[in-house]
């Protein structure tokens, strides 16, 4: 059986696992992402874990899902705002030198999307969009079974779709981006503004889960913030639908732990806004693979499963 060592490099943790050609996942774990000297330490961490994996499994290659803007062809981190000393790292080349194995690197949200296409919520689908809701919004687009990367490997930054003219300033340098209104971070900010309170429970700073708990209790401030969030998110989903006409738009991120109730609320807003002709062809659903999605996607990239599922 073919085994790959797969890694998901995030701003807080580096997750890893051994994945088989049948989709089995073994020896999963995580280590803290280095706060300093990331360009040196991250390749060393990967090489060390691969050496440990190789004691039990015949590792044939290495798939890496990485936060930031990634040049997949060169295996290079073009830019990362979340990890110090990480931008410009020729990750694939260095890891290959340390392990003598073929290495592929791709953006984490794109990997998560490919994972959902292979084994998750979009299995068997050819036209798929993934939105991940967190502090910001990540995006990935699959058209005709192929991941859309773009001329500069920058395609799919759907969180920076402008939806409010001259709106809130975004860390990207522009104003009115979708992620300033429809991310979990936006939900928290709006709740804080209208409640005049930076705490949802009287002790800690507000977070998405606490606000959703208050929504269920019909707290007026939480309800207003949530309705605002749904309005903007559904507008973004409609724009994506009209632009790409995907078979499915998958929504991921921690807030999706709310499950069916969240999905129904999103769908209700969406159905009132989208053009009728699109309602039959595009489905809105929640991600299924959660923490393992990007690892599975890293496997598809290094083994070219994205070609096999077409």
mmCIF file with all atom_site columns, N, CA and C in Angstrom, residues 22 76 103 115 167 218 222 248 295 306:
data_model
loop_
_atom_site.group_PDB
_atom_site.id
_atom_site.type_symbol
_atom_site.label_atom_id
_atom_site.label_alt_id
_atom_site.label_comp_id
_atom_site.label_asym_id
_atom_site.label_entity_id
_atom_site.label_seq_id
_atom_site.pdbx_PDB_ins_code
_atom_site.Cartn_x
_atom_site.Cartn_y
_atom_site.Cartn_z
_atom_site.occupancy
_atom_site.B_iso_or_equiv
_atom_site.pdbx_formal_charge
_atom_site.auth_seq_id
_atom_site.auth_comp_id
_atom_site.auth_asym_id
_atom_site.auth_atom_id
_atom_site.pdbx_PDB_model_num
ATOM 1  N N  . UNK A 1 22  ? -5.867  4.334  0.283  1.00 0.00 ? 22  UNK A N  1
ATOM 2  C CA . UNK A 1 22  ? -7.292  4.060  0.483  1.00 0.00 ? 22  UNK A CA 1
ATOM 3  C C  . UNK A 1 22  ? -7.965  5.119  1.344  1.00 0.00 ? 22  UNK A C  1
ATOM 4  N N  . UNK A 1 76  ? 7.286   26.917 -2.750 1.00 0.00 ? 76  UNK A N  1
ATOM 5  C CA . UNK A 1 76  ? 7.827   28.052 -2.006 1.00 0.00 ? 76  UNK A CA 1
ATOM 6  C C  . UNK A 1 76  ? 6.711   28.831 -1.314 1.00 0.00 ? 76  UNK A C  1
ATOM 7  N N  . UNK A 1 103 ? 8.507   16.015 -2.609 1.00 0.00 ? 103 UNK A N  1
ATOM 8  C CA . UNK A 1 103 ? 7.718   16.872 -1.725 1.00 0.00 ? 103 UNK A CA 1
ATOM 9  C C  . UNK A 1 103 ? 6.837   17.800 -2.558 1.00 0.00 ? 103 UNK A C  1
ATOM 10 N N  . UNK A 1 115 ? -9.289  17.893 -0.115 1.00 0.00 ? 115 UNK A N  1
ATOM 11 C CA . UNK A 1 115 ? -9.630  16.813 0.804  1.00 0.00 ? 115 UNK A CA 1
ATOM 12 C C  . UNK A 1 115 ? -11.125 16.544 0.820  1.00 0.00 ? 115 UNK A C  1
ATOM 13 N N  . UNK A 1 167 ? -15.969 50.436 2.716  1.00 0.00 ? 167 UNK A N  1
ATOM 14 C CA . UNK A 1 167 ? -16.350 49.854 4.003  1.00 0.00 ? 167 UNK A CA 1
ATOM 15 C C  . UNK A 1 167 ? -15.189 49.782 4.980  1.00 0.00 ? 167 UNK A C  1
ATOM 16 N N  . UNK A 1 218 ? -31.607 33.718 22.666 1.00 0.00 ? 218 UNK A N  1
ATOM 17 C CA . UNK A 1 218 ? -32.315 34.886 22.149 1.00 0.00 ? 218 UNK A CA 1
ATOM 18 C C  . UNK A 1 218 ? -31.829 36.199 22.762 1.00 0.00 ? 218 UNK A C  1
ATOM 19 N N  . UNK A 1 222 ? -26.606 39.537 20.672 1.00 0.00 ? 222 UNK A N  1
ATOM 20 C CA . UNK A 1 222 ? -26.027 38.410 19.938 1.00 0.00 ? 222 UNK A CA 1
ATOM 21 C C  . UNK A 1 222 ? -26.858 38.108 18.700 1.00 0.00 ? 222 UNK A C  1
ATOM 22 N N  . UNK A 1 248 ? -21.468 22.676 -5.515 1.00 0.00 ? 248 UNK A N  1
ATOM 23 C CA . UNK A 1 248 ? -21.585 22.799 -4.059 1.00 0.00 ? 248 UNK A CA 1
ATOM 24 C C  . UNK A 1 248 ? -20.635 23.870 -3.552 1.00 0.00 ? 248 UNK A C  1
ATOM 25 N N  . UNK A 1 295 ? -4.877  17.685 5.656  1.00 0.00 ? 295 UNK A N  1
ATOM 26 C CA . UNK A 1 295 ? -3.947  16.558 5.538  1.00 0.00 ? 295 UNK A CA 1
ATOM 27 C C  . UNK A 1 295 ? -4.335  15.671 4.357  1.00 0.00 ? 295 UNK A C  1
ATOM 28 N N  . UNK A 1 306 ? -6.044  14.694 -7.408 1.00 0.00 ? 306 UNK A N  1
ATOM 29 C CA . UNK A 1 306 ? -6.957  15.639 -8.033 1.00 0.00 ? 306 UNK A CA 1
ATOM 30 C C  . UNK A 1 306 ? -7.147  15.322 -9.512 1.00 0.00 ? 306 UNK A C  1
#
